[in-house]
Amino acid sequence: MQLQVAPSILSSDFANLGRDIRMLNKAADIIHLDVMDGTFVPNISFGFPVIEAVAKIARIPMDAHLMVVNPHKWFERCAKLGVQMCSFHLEAVGARKAASNLKAIRALGMKAGLVVNPDIPVEKLYPFIGKADFFLIMSVFAGFGGQKFIYESLDKVAALKAEIDARGDSAPIEVDGGVSASNAGALREAGASILVAGSAVFKAEDPAAAIEAIRNAR
Ligand code: DX5
Ligand code: ZN
């Protein structure tokens, strides 16, 4: 599968958000939106007014990563704003609710993603193979941009990829947190096909070149 790069606008320059989105339209594959509620994670980022502004100029798919309690409250708003990929954390809702949430996201016409933080064993995702359209492995603890990549995440990606293949499924694996051109090759090798990157893109002198470097990393 072709590697896709999903820059996280959490690290973008919010005073120049329009400029940054237009750059992503040309250089990136997906726009990653980190929604934080200050309760599920110890930080608040942005919500629907910002997503609405992004939606007006986005020409590539928007991917909403909901780091919130009760994510189901927000699926409809995401769908209405044209979000194409919508994910929530398994540990925020528990296994039973996760299954119904995935169904609800799909019923709204979005791709349904299930996320786990670094302290959640990857096996917890296996029951959802076939029920999720993609999986998101956090390679830092959700809450902040600019953290250091946790290398054990590579093993989680490889294990999940093997399980997805063994079951004849094709759900892509997205990885989020501390991703840069220096670990993107190893992530691709392990089986990831969507890489989220915040600081590696937006703190670079040439963000478009940084995206390209992640995409082509070996
Ligand atoms: C962390 C967010 C990430 C983060 C990535 O809670 O989910 O998307 O913004 O930023 P970097 O690439 O800087 O770790
Ligand atoms: Zn994210």
JSON list of C-alpha atoms and ligand atoms in Angstrom, two decimals:
[
{"chain": "A", "resi": 1, "resn": "MET", "atom": "CA", "xyz": [0.00, 0.00, 0.00]},
{"chain": "A", "resi": 2, "resn": "GLN", "atom": "CA", "xyz": [1.17, 3.52, -0.85]},
{"chain": "A", "resi": 3, "resn": "LEU", "atom": "CA", "xyz": [2.23, 5.39, 2.29]},
{"chain": "A", "resi": 4, "resn": "GLN", "atom": "CA", "xyz": [0.03, 8.38, 3.08]},
{"chain": "A", "resi": 5, "resn": "VAL", "atom": "CA", "xyz": [1.11, 11.37, 5.14]},
{"chain": "A", "resi": 6, "resn": "ALA", "atom": "CA", "xyz": [-1.44, 13.05, 7.41]},
{"chain": "A", "resi": 7, "resn": "PRO", "atom": "CA", "xyz": [0.02, 16.23, 8.92]},
{"chain": "A", "resi": 8, "resn": "SER", "atom": "CA", "xyz": [-1.51, 17.23, 12.27]},
{"chain": "A", "resi": 9, "resn": "ILE", "atom": "CA", "xyz": [-2.52, 20.88, 12.25]},
{"chain": "A", "resi": 10, "resn": "LEU", "atom": "CA", "xyz": [-2.07, 20.93, 16.03]},
{"chain": "A", "resi": 11, "resn": "SER", "atom": "CA", "xyz": [1.49, 22.08, 15.29]},
{"chain": "A", "resi": 12, "resn": "SER", "atom": "CA", "xyz": [0.54, 24.49, 12.52]},
{"chain": "A", "resi": 13, "resn": "ASP", "atom": "CA", "xyz": [0.50, 28.27, 12.84]},
{"chain": "A", "resi": 14, "resn": "PHE", "atom": "CA", "xyz": [-3.11, 28.98, 13.79]},
{"chain": "A", "resi": 15, "resn": "ALA", "atom": "CA", "xyz": [-2.63, 32.64, 12.91]},
{"chain": "A", "resi": 16, "resn": "ASN", "atom": "CA", "xyz": [-1.91, 31.45, 9.37]},
{"chain": "A", "resi": 17, "resn": "LEU", "atom": "CA", "xyz": [-4.14, 28.41, 9.22]},
{"chain": "A", "resi": 18, "resn": "GLY", "atom": "CA", "xyz": [-5.48, 29.15, 5.74]},
{"chain": "A", "resi": 19, "resn": "ARG", "atom": "CA", "xyz": [-1.97, 29.33, 4.32]},
{"chain": "A", "resi": 20, "resn": "ASP", "atom": "CA", "xyz": [-1.03, 26.06, 6.04]},
{"chain": "A", "resi": 21, "resn": "ILE", "atom": "CA", "xyz": [-4.14, 24.22, 4.78]},
{"chain": "A", "resi": 22, "resn": "ARG", "atom": "CA", "xyz": [-3.46, 25.37, 1.21]},
{"chain": "A", "resi": 23, "resn": "MET", "atom": "CA", "xyz": [0.07, 24.02, 1.52]},
{"chain": "A", "resi": 24, "resn": "LEU", "atom": "CA", "xyz": [-1.34, 20.68, 2.76]},
{"chain": "A", "resi": 25, "resn": "ASN", "atom": "CA", "xyz": [-3.82, 20.57, -0.15]},
{"chain": "A", "resi": 26, "resn": "LYS", "atom": "CA", "xyz": [-0.83, 20.43, -2.48]},
{"chain": "A", "resi": 27, "resn": "ALA", "atom": "CA", "xyz": [1.70, 18.46, -0.46]},
{"chain": "A", "resi": 28, "resn": "ALA", "atom": "CA", "xyz": [-0.15, 16.05, 1.85]},
{"chain": "A", "resi": 29, "resn": "ASP", "atom": "CA", "xyz": [-2.62, 13.17, 1.53]},
{"chain": "A", "resi": 30, "resn": "ILE", "atom": "CA", "xyz": [-4.85, 13.74, 4.56]},
{"chain": "A", "resi": 31, "resn": "ILE", "atom": "CA", "xyz": [-5.40, 16.54, 7.12]},
{"chain": "A", "resi": 32, "resn": "HIS", "atom": "CA", "xyz": [-5.24, 15.19, 10.69]},
{"chain": "A", "resi": 33, "resn": "LEU", "atom": "CA", "xyz": [-7.41, 17.06, 13.21]},
{"chain": "A", "resi": 34, "resn": "ASP", "atom": "CA", "xyz": [-6.60, 16.54, 16.90]},
{"chain": "A", "resi": 35, "resn": "VAL", "atom": "CA", "xyz": [-9.69, 17.27, 18.98]},
{"chain": "A", "resi": 36, "resn": "MET", "atom": "CA", "xyz": [-8.96, 17.33, 22.75]},
{"chain": "A", "resi": 37, "resn": "ASP", "atom": "CA", "xyz": [-11.44, 17.99, 25.50]},
{"chain": "A", "resi": 38, "resn": "GLY", "atom": "CA", "xyz": [-9.23, 18.56, 28.55]},
{"chain": "A", "resi": 39, "resn": "THR", "atom": "CA", "xyz": [-10.82, 15.56, 30.28]},
{"chain": "A", "resi": 40, "resn": "PHE", "atom": "CA", "xyz": [-9.83, 12.44, 28.34]},
{"chain": "A", "resi": 41, "resn": "VAL", "atom": "CA", "xyz": [-6.45, 14.11, 27.82]},
{"chain": "A", "resi": 42, "resn": "PRO", "atom": "CA", "xyz": [-4.84, 16.86, 29.93]},
{"chain": "A", "resi": 43, "resn": "ASN", "atom": "CA", "xyz": [-5.02, 19.46, 27.17]},
{"chain": "A", "resi": 44, "resn": "ILE", "atom": "CA", "xyz": [-7.55, 21.37, 25.09]},
{"chain": "A", "resi": 45, "resn": "SER", "atom": "CA", "xyz": [-6.90, 21.92, 21.39]},
{"chain": "A", "resi": 46, "resn": "PHE", "atom": "CA", "xyz": [-9.74, 23.03, 19.12]},
{"chain": "A", "resi": 47, "resn": "GLY", "atom": "CA", "xyz": [-13.25, 22.04, 18.14]},
{"chain": "A", "resi": 48, "resn": "PHE", "atom": "CA", "xyz": [-15.87, 22.46, 15.47]},
{"chain": "A", "resi": 49, "resn": "PRO", "atom": "CA", "xyz": [-15.48, 26.16, 14.61]},
{"chain": "A", "resi": 50, "resn": "VAL", "atom": "CA", "xyz": [-11.90, 25.42, 13.60]},
{"chain": "A", "resi": 51, "resn": "ILE", "atom": "CA", "xyz": [-12.83, 22.22, 11.74]},
{"chain": "A", "resi": 52, "resn": "GLU", "atom": "CA", "xyz": [-15.49, 24.19, 9.89]},
{"chain": "A", "resi": 53, "resn": "ALA", "atom": "CA", "xyz": [-12.94, 26.76, 8.80]},
{"chain": "A", "resi": 54, "resn": "VAL", "atom": "CA", "xyz": [-10.57, 24.01, 7.66]},
{"chain": "A", "resi": 55, "resn": "ALA", "atom": "CA", "xyz": [-13.38, 22.25, 5.78]},
{"chain": "A", "resi": 56, "resn": "LYS", "atom": "CA", "xyz": [-14.04, 25.36, 3.69]},
{"chain": "A", "resi": 57, "resn": "ILE", "atom": "CA", "xyz": [-10.62, 25.18, 2.07]},
{"chain": "A", "resi": 58, "resn": "ALA", "atom": "CA", "xyz": [-9.57, 21.55, 2.49]},
{"chain": "A", "resi": 59, "resn": "ARG", "atom": "CA", "xyz": [-9.29, 19.72, -0.82]},
{"chain": "A", "resi": 60, "resn": "ILE", "atom": "CA", "xyz": [-7.95, 16.49, 0.68]},
{"chain": "A", "resi": 61, "resn": "PRO", "atom": "CA", "xyz": [-9.71, 14.22, 3.23]},
{"chain": "A", "resi": 62, "resn": "MET", "atom": "CA", "xyz": [-10.04, 15.35, 6.85]},
{"chain": "A", "resi": 63, "resn": "ASP", "atom": "CA", "xyz": [-9.24, 12.83, 9.59]},
{"chain": "A", "resi": 64, "resn": "ALA", "atom": "CA", "xyz": [-10.72, 13.68, 13.01]},
{"chain": "A", "resi": 65, "resn": "HIS", "atom": "CA", "xyz": [-8.87, 12.08, 15.95]},
{"chain": "A", "resi": 66, "resn": "LEU", "atom": "CA", "xyz": [-11.27, 12.50, 18.87]},
{"chain": "A", "resi": 67, "resn": "MET", "atom": "CA", "xyz": [-9.41, 12.55, 22.21]},
{"chain": "A", "resi": 68, "resn": "VAL", "atom": "CA", "xyz": [-12.55, 13.12, 24.20]},
{"chain": "A", "resi": 69, "resn": "VAL", "atom": "CA", "xyz": [-14.87, 11.34, 26.60]},
{"chain": "A", "resi": 70, "resn": "ASN", "atom": "CA", "xyz": [-18.19, 10.37, 25.00]},
{"chain": "A", "resi": 71, "resn": "PRO", "atom": "CA", "xyz": [-16.93, 10.67, 21.43]},
{"chain": "A", "resi": 72, "resn": "HIS", "atom": "CA", "xyz": [-20.28, 9.45, 20.05]},
{"chain": "A", "resi": 73, "resn": "LYS", "atom": "CA", "xyz": [-21.77, 12.88, 20.83]},
{"chain": "A", "resi": 74, "resn": "TRP", "atom": "CA", "xyz": [-19.68, 14.38, 18.05]},
{"chain": "A", "resi": 75, "resn": "PHE", "atom": "CA", "xyz": [-19.84, 11.91, 15.16]},
{"chain": "A", "resi": 76, "resn": "GLU", "atom": "CA", "xyz": [-22.76, 13.65, 13.49]},
{"chain": "A", "resi": 77, "resn": "ARG", "atom": "CA", "xyz": [-21.11, 17.07, 13.64]},
{"chain": "A", "resi": 78, "resn": "CYS", "atom": "CA", "xyz": [-17.98, 15.58, 12.10]},
{"chain": "A", "resi": 79, "resn": "ALA", "atom": "CA", "xyz": [-19.95, 13.98, 9.28]},
{"chain": "A", "resi": 80, "resn": "LYS", "atom": "CA", "xyz": [-21.85, 17.20, 8.57]},
{"chain": "A", "resi": 81, "resn": "LEU", "atom": "CA", "xyz": [-18.59, 19.11, 8.21]},
{"chain": "A", "resi": 82, "resn": "GLY", "atom": "CA", "xyz": [-17.36, 16.59, 5.64]},
{"chain": "A", "resi": 83, "resn": "VAL", "atom": "CA", "xyz": [-14.89, 14.70, 7.83]},
{"chain": "A", "resi": 84, "resn": "GLN", "atom": "CA", "xyz": [-14.09, 11.46, 6.00]},
{"chain": "A", "resi": 85, "resn": "MET", "atom": "CA", "xyz": [-12.14, 9.57, 8.66]},
{"chain": "A", "resi": 86, "resn": "CYS", "atom": "CA", "xyz": [-13.27, 9.65, 12.29]},
{"chain": "A", "resi": 87, "resn": "SER", "atom": "CA", "xyz": [-11.54, 7.87, 15.15]},
{"chain": "A", "resi": 88, "resn": "PHE", "atom": "CA", "xyz": [-11.93, 7.56, 18.93]},
{"chain": "A", "resi": 89, "resn": "HIS", "atom": "CA", "xyz": [-10.01, 5.84, 21.71]},
{"chain": "A", "resi": 90, "resn": "LEU", "atom": "CA", "xyz": [-10.94, 2.32, 22.82]},
{"chain": "A", "resi": 91, "resn": "GLU", "atom": "CA", "xyz": [-9.90, 3.16, 26.39]},
{"chain": "A", "resi": 92, "resn": "ALA", "atom": "CA", "xyz": [-12.27, 6.17, 26.39]},
{"chain": "A", "resi": 93, "resn": "VAL", "atom": "CA", "xyz": [-15.36, 4.04, 25.81]},
{"chain": "A", "resi": 94, "resn": "GLY", "atom": "CA", "xyz": [-14.67, 0.35, 26.55]},
{"chain": "A", "resi": 95, "resn": "ALA", "atom": "CA", "xyz": [-15.07, -2.60, 24.21]},
{"chain": "A", "resi": 96, "resn": "ARG", "atom": "CA", "xyz": [-18.86, -2.86, 24.04]},
{"chain": "A", "resi": 97, "resn": "LYS", "atom": "CA", "xyz": [-19.42, 0.81, 23.28]},
{"chain": "A", "resi": 98, "resn": "ALA", "atom": "CA", "xyz": [-16.53, 0.75, 20.80]},
{"chain": "A", "resi": 99, "resn": "ALA", "atom": "CA", "xyz": [-18.37, -1.71, 18.57]},
{"chain": "A", "resi": 100, "resn": "SER", "atom": "CA", "xyz": [-21.52, 0.42, 18.46]},
{"chain": "A", "resi": 101, "resn": "ASN", "atom": "CA", "xyz": [-19.48, 3.60, 17.94]},
{"chain": "A", "resi": 102, "resn": "LEU", "atom": "CA", "xyz": [-17.76, 2.07, 14.92]},
{"chain": "A", "resi": 103, "resn": "LYS", "atom": "CA", "xyz": [-21.15, 1.18, 13.48]},
{"chain": "A", "resi": 104, "resn": "ALA", "atom": "CA", "xyz": [-22.45, 4.69, 14.12]},
{"chain": "A", "resi": 105, "resn": "ILE", "atom": "CA", "xyz": [-19.49, 6.28, 12.34]},
{"chain": "A", "resi": 106, "resn": "ARG", "atom": "CA", "xyz": [-19.96, 4.00, 9.33]},
{"chain": "A", "resi": 107, "resn": "ALA", "atom": "CA", "xyz": [-23.69, 4.69, 9.24]},
{"chain": "A", "resi": 108, "resn": "LEU", "atom": "CA", "xyz": [-22.85, 8.39, 8.86]},
{"chain": "A", "resi": 109, "resn": "GLY", "atom": "CA", "xyz": [-20.76, 7.58, 5.78]},
{"chain": "A", "resi": 110, "resn": "MET", "atom": "CA", "xyz": [-17.34, 8.10, 7.39]},
{"chain": "A", "resi": 111, "resn": "LYS", "atom": "CA", "xyz": [-14.45, 5.69, 7.76]},
{"chain": "A", "resi": 112, "resn": "ALA", "atom": "CA", "xyz": [-14.42, 4.41, 11.33]},
{"chain": "A", "resi": 113, "resn": "GLY", "atom": "CA", "xyz": [-11.12, 4.29, 13.21]},
{"chain": "A", "resi": 114, "resn": "LEU", "atom": "CA", "xyz": [-10.21, 2.80, 16.58]},
{"chain": "A", "resi": 115, "resn": "VAL", "atom": "CA", "xyz": [-7.28, 4.26, 18.54]},
{"chain": "A", "resi": 116, "resn": "VAL", "atom": "CA", "xyz": [-5.17, 2.96, 21.42]},
{"chain": "A", "resi": 117, "resn": "ASN", "atom": "CA", "xyz": [-2.67, 4.79, 23.61]},
{"chain": "A", "resi": 118, "resn": "PRO", "atom": "CA", "xyz": [0.79, 3.26, 24.16]},
{"chain": "A", "resi": 119, "resn": "ASP", "atom": "CA", "xyz": [-0.22, 1.49, 27.41]},
{"chain": "A", "resi": 120, "resn": "ILE", "atom": "CA", "xyz": [-3.05, -0.49, 25.82]},
{"chain": "A", "resi": 121, "resn": "PRO", "atom": "CA", "xyz": [-2.02, -3.96, 24.56]},
{"chain": "A", "resi": 122, "resn": "VAL", "atom": "CA", "xyz": [-2.46, -4.24, 20.82]},
{"chain": "A", "resi": 123, "resn": "GLU", "atom": "CA", "xyz": [-4.41, -7.51, 21.23]},
{"chain": "A", "resi": 124, "resn": "LYS", "atom": "CA", "xyz": [-7.33, -5.42, 22.49]},
{"chain": "A", "resi": 125, "resn": "LEU", "atom": "CA", "xyz": [-7.80, -4.25, 18.91]},
{"chain": "A", "resi": 126, "resn": "TYR", "atom": "CA", "xyz": [-8.08, -7.74, 17.40]},
{"chain": "A", "resi": 127, "resn": "PRO", "atom": "CA", "xyz": [-11.81, -8.21, 18.12]},
{"chain": "A", "resi": 128, "resn": "PHE", "atom": "CA", "xyz": [-12.46, -5.12, 15.99]},
{"chain": "A", "resi": 129, "resn": "ILE", "atom": "CA", "xyz": [-10.76, -6.35, 12.84]},
{"chain": "A", "resi": 130, "resn": "GLY", "atom": "CA", "xyz": [-13.50, -6.33, 10.24]},
{"chain": "A", "resi": 131, "resn": "LYS", "atom": "CA", "xyz": [-15.48, -3.78, 12.27]},
{"chain": "A", "resi": 132, "resn": "ALA", "atom": "CA", "xyz": [-13.08, -0.84, 11.93]},
{"chain": "A", "resi": 133, "resn": "ASP", "atom": "CA", "xyz": [-12.06, 0.75, 8.64]},
{"chain": "A", "resi": 134, "resn": "PHE", "atom": "CA", "xyz": [-8.67, 1.71, 10.05]},
{"chain": "A", "resi": 135, "resn": "PHE", "atom": "CA", "xyz": [-6.67, 1.45, 13.27]},
{"chain": "A", "resi": 136, "resn": "LEU", "atom": "CA", "xyz": [-4.61, 4.18, 14.89]},
{"chain": "A", "resi": 137, "resn": "ILE", "atom": "CA", "xyz": [-1.65, 3.20, 17.05]},
{"chain": "A", "resi": 138, "resn": "MET", "atom": "CA", "xyz": [-0.45, 6.05, 19.26]},
{"chain": "A", "resi": 139, "resn": "SER", "atom": "CA", "xyz": [3.33, 6.19, 19.42]},
{"chain": "A", "resi": 140, "resn": "VAL", "atom": "CA", "xyz": [3.17, 8.84, 22.18]},
{"chain": "A", "resi": 141, "resn": "PHE", "atom": "CA", "xyz": [0.54, 9.36, 24.87]},
{"chain": "A", "resi": 142, "resn": "ALA", "atom": "CA", "xyz": [-2.30, 11.40, 23.40]},
{"chain": "A", "resi": 143, "resn": "GLY", "atom": "CA", "xyz": [-2.47, 14.99, 24.56]},
{"chain": "A", "resi": 144, "resn": "PHE", "atom": "CA", "xyz": [0.43, 16.97, 23.17]},
{"chain": "A", "resi": 145, "resn": "GLY", "atom": "CA", "xyz": [2.42, 17.44, 20.00]},
{"chain": "A", "resi": 146, "resn": "GLY", "atom": "CA", "xyz": [6.20, 17.33, 19.99]},
{"chain": "A", "resi": 147, "resn": "GLN", "atom": "CA", "xyz": [6.76, 14.24, 22.16]},
{"chain": "A", "resi": 148, "resn": "LYS", "atom": "CA", "xyz": [9.39, 11.58, 21.60]},
{"chain": "A", "resi": 149, "resn": "PHE", "atom": "CA", "xyz": [8.48, 8.52, 19.51]},
{"chain": "A", "resi": 150, "resn": "ILE", "atom": "CA", "xyz": [8.04, 5.35, 21.60]},
{"chain": "A", "resi": 151, "resn": "TYR", "atom": "CA", "xyz": [9.95, 2.65, 19.73]},
{"chain": "A", "resi": 152, "resn": "GLU", "atom": "CA", "xyz": [7.92, -0.27, 21.13]},
{"chain": "A", "resi": 153, "resn": "SER", "atom": "CA", "xyz": [5.12, 1.01, 18.89]},
{"chain": "A", "resi": 154, "resn": "LEU", "atom": "CA", "xyz": [6.85, -0.63, 15.95]},
{"chain": "A", "resi": 155, "resn": "ASP", "atom": "CA", "xyz": [6.19, -4.07, 17.47]},
{"chain": "A", "resi": 156, "resn": "LYS", "atom": "CA", "xyz": [2.54, -3.21, 18.02]},
{"chain": "A", "resi": 157, "resn": "VAL", "atom": "CA", "xyz": [2.16, -2.17, 14.39]},
{"chain": "A", "resi": 158, "resn": "ALA", "atom": "CA", "xyz": [3.81, -5.37, 13.17]},
{"chain": "A", "resi": 159, "resn": "ALA", "atom": "CA", "xyz": [1.65, -7.57, 15.41]},
{"chain": "A", "resi": 160, "resn": "LEU", "atom": "CA", "xyz": [-1.55, -5.83, 14.34]},
{"chain": "A", "resi": 161, "resn": "LYS", "atom": "CA", "xyz": [-0.57, -5.96, 10.67]},
{"chain": "A", "resi": 162, "resn": "ALA", "atom": "CA", "xyz": [0.07, -9.71, 10.93]},
{"chain": "A", "resi": 163, "resn": "GLU", "atom": "CA", "xyz": [-3.30, -10.25, 12.59]},
{"chain": "A", "resi": 164, "resn": "ILE", "atom": "CA", "xyz": [-5.14, -8.14, 10.00]},
{"chain": "A", "resi": 165, "resn": "ASP", "atom": "CA", "xyz": [-3.47, -10.09, 7.18]},
{"chain": "A", "resi": 166, "resn": "ALA", "atom": "CA", "xyz": [-4.14, -13.45, 8.86]},
{"chain": "A", "resi": 167, "resn": "ARG", "atom": "CA", "xyz": [-7.83, -12.61, 9.00]},
{"chain": "A", "resi": 168, "resn": "GLY", "atom": "CA", "xyz": [-7.90, -11.57, 5.34]},
{"chain": "A", "resi": 169, "resn": "ASP", "atom": "CA", "xyz": [-8.78, -7.97, 6.20]},
{"chain": "A", "resi": 170, "resn": "SER", "atom": "CA", "xyz": [-7.20, -4.88, 4.69]},
{"chain": "A", "resi": 171, "resn": "ALA", "atom": "CA", "xyz": [-7.76, -2.11, 7.25]},
{"chain": "A", "resi": 172, "resn": "PRO", "atom": "CA", "xyz": [-4.87, 0.36, 7.09]},
{"chain": "A", "resi": 173, "resn": "ILE", "atom": "CA", "xyz": [-2.81, 1.13, 10.20]},
{"chain": "A", "resi": 174, "resn": "GLU", "atom": "CA", "xyz": [-2.23, 4.78, 11.06]},
{"chain": "A", "resi": 175, "resn": "VAL", "atom": "CA", "xyz": [0.52, 5.81, 13.47]},
{"chain": "A", "resi": 176, "resn": "ASP", "atom": "CA", "xyz": [0.52, 9.08, 15.42]},
{"chain": "A", "resi": 177, "resn": "GLY", "atom": "CA", "xyz": [3.12, 10.71, 17.66]},
{"chain": "A", "resi": 178, "resn": "GLY", "atom": "CA", "xyz": [6.76, 11.61, 17.21]},
{"chain": "A", "resi": 179, "resn": "VAL", "atom": "CA", "xyz": [6.75, 10.49, 13.58]},
{"chain": "A", "resi": 180, "resn": "SER", "atom": "CA", "xyz": [9.49, 11.90, 11.37]},
{"chain": "A", "resi": 181, "resn": "ALA", "atom": "CA", "xyz": [11.55, 10.92, 8.34]},
{"chain": "A", "resi": 182, "resn": "SER", "atom": "CA", "xyz": [13.91, 9.14, 10.74]},
{"chain": "A", "resi": 183, "resn": "ASN", "atom": "CA", "xyz": [11.35, 6.51, 11.85]},
{"chain": "A", "resi": 184, "resn": "ALA", "atom": "CA", "xyz": [8.93, 6.57, 8.88]},
{"chain": "A", "resi": 185, "resn": "GLY", "atom": "CA", "xyz": [10.87, 3.88, 7.00]},
{"chain": "A", "resi": 186, "resn": "ALA", "atom": "CA", "xyz": [10.73, 1.52, 9.97]},
{"chain": "A", "resi": 187, "resn": "LEU", "atom": "CA", "xyz": [7.02, 2.24, 10.42]},
{"chain": "A", "resi": 188, "resn": "ARG", "atom": "CA", "xyz": [6.30, 1.46, 6.78]},
{"chain": "A", "resi": 189, "resn": "GLU", "atom": "CA", "xyz": [8.36, -1.72, 7.09]},
{"chain": "A", "resi": 190, "resn": "ALA", "atom": "CA", "xyz": [6.34, -2.73, 10.18]},
{"chain": "A", "resi": 191, "resn": "GLY", "atom": "CA", "xyz": [3.08, -2.33, 8.26]},
{"chain": "A", "resi": 192, "resn": "ALA", "atom": "CA", "xyz": [1.88, 1.23, 8.81]},
{"chain": "A", "resi": 193, "resn": "SER", "atom": "CA", "xyz": [0.32, 2.93, 5.82]},
{"chain": "A", "resi": 194, "resn": "ILE", "atom": "CA", "xyz": [-0.83, 6.31, 7.18]},
{"chain": "A", "resi": 195, "resn": "LEU", "atom": "CA", "xyz": [1.64, 8.43, 9.13]},
{"chain": "A", "resi": 196, "resn": "VAL", "atom": "CA", "xyz": [0.55, 11.42, 11.18]},
{"chain": "A", "resi": 197, "resn": "ALA", "atom": "CA", "xyz": [3.20, 14.08, 11.75]},
{"chain": "A", "resi": 198, "resn": "GLY", "atom": "CA", "xyz": [2.85, 17.39, 13.53]},
{"chain": "A", "resi": 199, "resn": "SER", "atom": "CA", "xyz": [6.13, 18.97, 14.58]},
{"chain": "A", "resi": 200, "resn": "ALA", "atom": "CA", "xyz": [8.20, 17.12, 11.95]},
{"chain": "A", "resi": 201, "resn": "VAL", "atom": "CA", "xyz": [6.15, 18.93, 9.30]},
{"chain": "A", "resi": 202, "resn": "PHE", "atom": "CA", "xyz": [5.26, 22.30, 10.77]},
{"chain": "A", "resi": 203, "resn": "LYS", "atom": "CA", "xyz": [8.51, 23.01, 12.62]},
{"chain": "A", "resi": 204, "resn": "ALA", "atom": "CA", "xyz": [10.48, 22.23, 9.47]},
{"chain": "A", "resi": 205, "resn": "GLU", "atom": "CA", "xyz": [11.83, 25.08, 7.38]},
{"chain": "A", "resi": 206, "resn": "ASP", "atom": "CA", "xyz": [10.10, 23.62, 4.32]},
{"chain": "A", "resi": 207, "resn": "PRO", "atom": "CA", "xyz": [6.96, 21.73, 5.45]},
{"chain": "A", "resi": 208, "resn": "ALA", "atom": "CA", "xyz": [6.16, 20.41, 1.95]},
{"chain": "A", "resi": 209, "resn": "ALA", "atom": "CA", "xyz": [9.66, 18.96, 1.66]},
{"chain": "A", "resi": 210, "resn": "ALA", "atom": "CA", "xyz": [9.32, 17.44, 5.15]},
{"chain": "A", "resi": 211, "resn": "ILE", "atom": "CA", "xyz": [6.10, 15.69, 4.05]},
{"chain": "A", "resi": 212, "resn": "GLU", "atom": "CA", "xyz": [7.85, 14.36, 0.97]},
{"chain": "A", "resi": 213, "resn": "ALA", "atom": "CA", "xyz": [10.77, 13.14, 3.10]},
{"chain": "A", "resi": 214, "resn": "ILE", "atom": "CA", "xyz": [8.38, 11.19, 5.36]},
{"chain": "A", "resi": 215, "resn": "ARG", "atom": "CA", "xyz": [6.57, 9.74, 2.34]},
{"chain": "A", "resi": 216, "resn": "ASN", "atom": "CA", "xyz": [9.79, 8.58, 0.72]},
{"chain": "A", "resi": 217, "resn": "ALA", "atom": "CA", "xyz": [11.66, 7.45, 3.84]},
{"chain": "A", "resi": 218, "resn": "ARG", "atom": "CA", "xyz": [13.24, 4.03, 3.61]},
{"chain": "B", "resi": 1, "resn": "DX5", "atom": "C1", "xyz": [-1.09, 13.82, 20.10]},
{"chain": "B", "resi": 1, "resn": "DX5", "atom": "C2", "xyz": [-1.76, 14.03, 18.75]},
{"chain": "B", "resi": 1, "resn": "DX5", "atom": "C3", "xyz": [-0.81, 13.97, 17.61]},
{"chain": "B", "resi": 1, "resn": "DX5", "atom": "C4", "xyz": [0.25, 15.05, 17.62]},
{"chain": "B", "resi": 1, "resn": "DX5", "atom": "C5", "xyz": [1.34, 14.68, 16.69]},
{"chain": "B", "resi": 1, "resn": "DX5", "atom": "O1", "xyz": [-2.09, 13.78, 21.08]},
{"chain": "B", "resi": 1, "resn": "DX5", "atom": "O2", "xyz": [-2.71, 13.00, 18.55]},
{"chain": "B", "resi": 1, "resn": "DX5", "atom": "O3", "xyz": [-1.53, 13.98, 16.37]},
{"chain": "B", "resi": 1, "resn": "DX5", "atom": "O4", "xyz": [-0.28, 16.30, 17.27]},
{"chain": "B", "resi": 1, "resn": "DX5", "atom": "O5", "xyz": [2.35, 15.62, 16.85]},
{"chain": "B", "resi": 1, "resn": "DX5", "atom": "P1", "xyz": [3.88, 15.20, 16.74]},
{"chain": "B", "resi": 1, "resn": "DX5", "atom": "O6", "xyz": [4.08, 14.65, 15.36]},
{"chain": "B", "resi": 1, "resn": "DX5", "atom": "O7", "xyz": [4.57, 16.49, 16.98]},
{"chain": "B", "resi": 1, "resn": "DX5", "atom": "O8", "xyz": [4.14, 14.16, 17.79]},
{"chain": "B", "resi": 2, "resn": "ZN", "atom": "ZN", "xyz": [-3.64, 12.72, 16.49]}
]
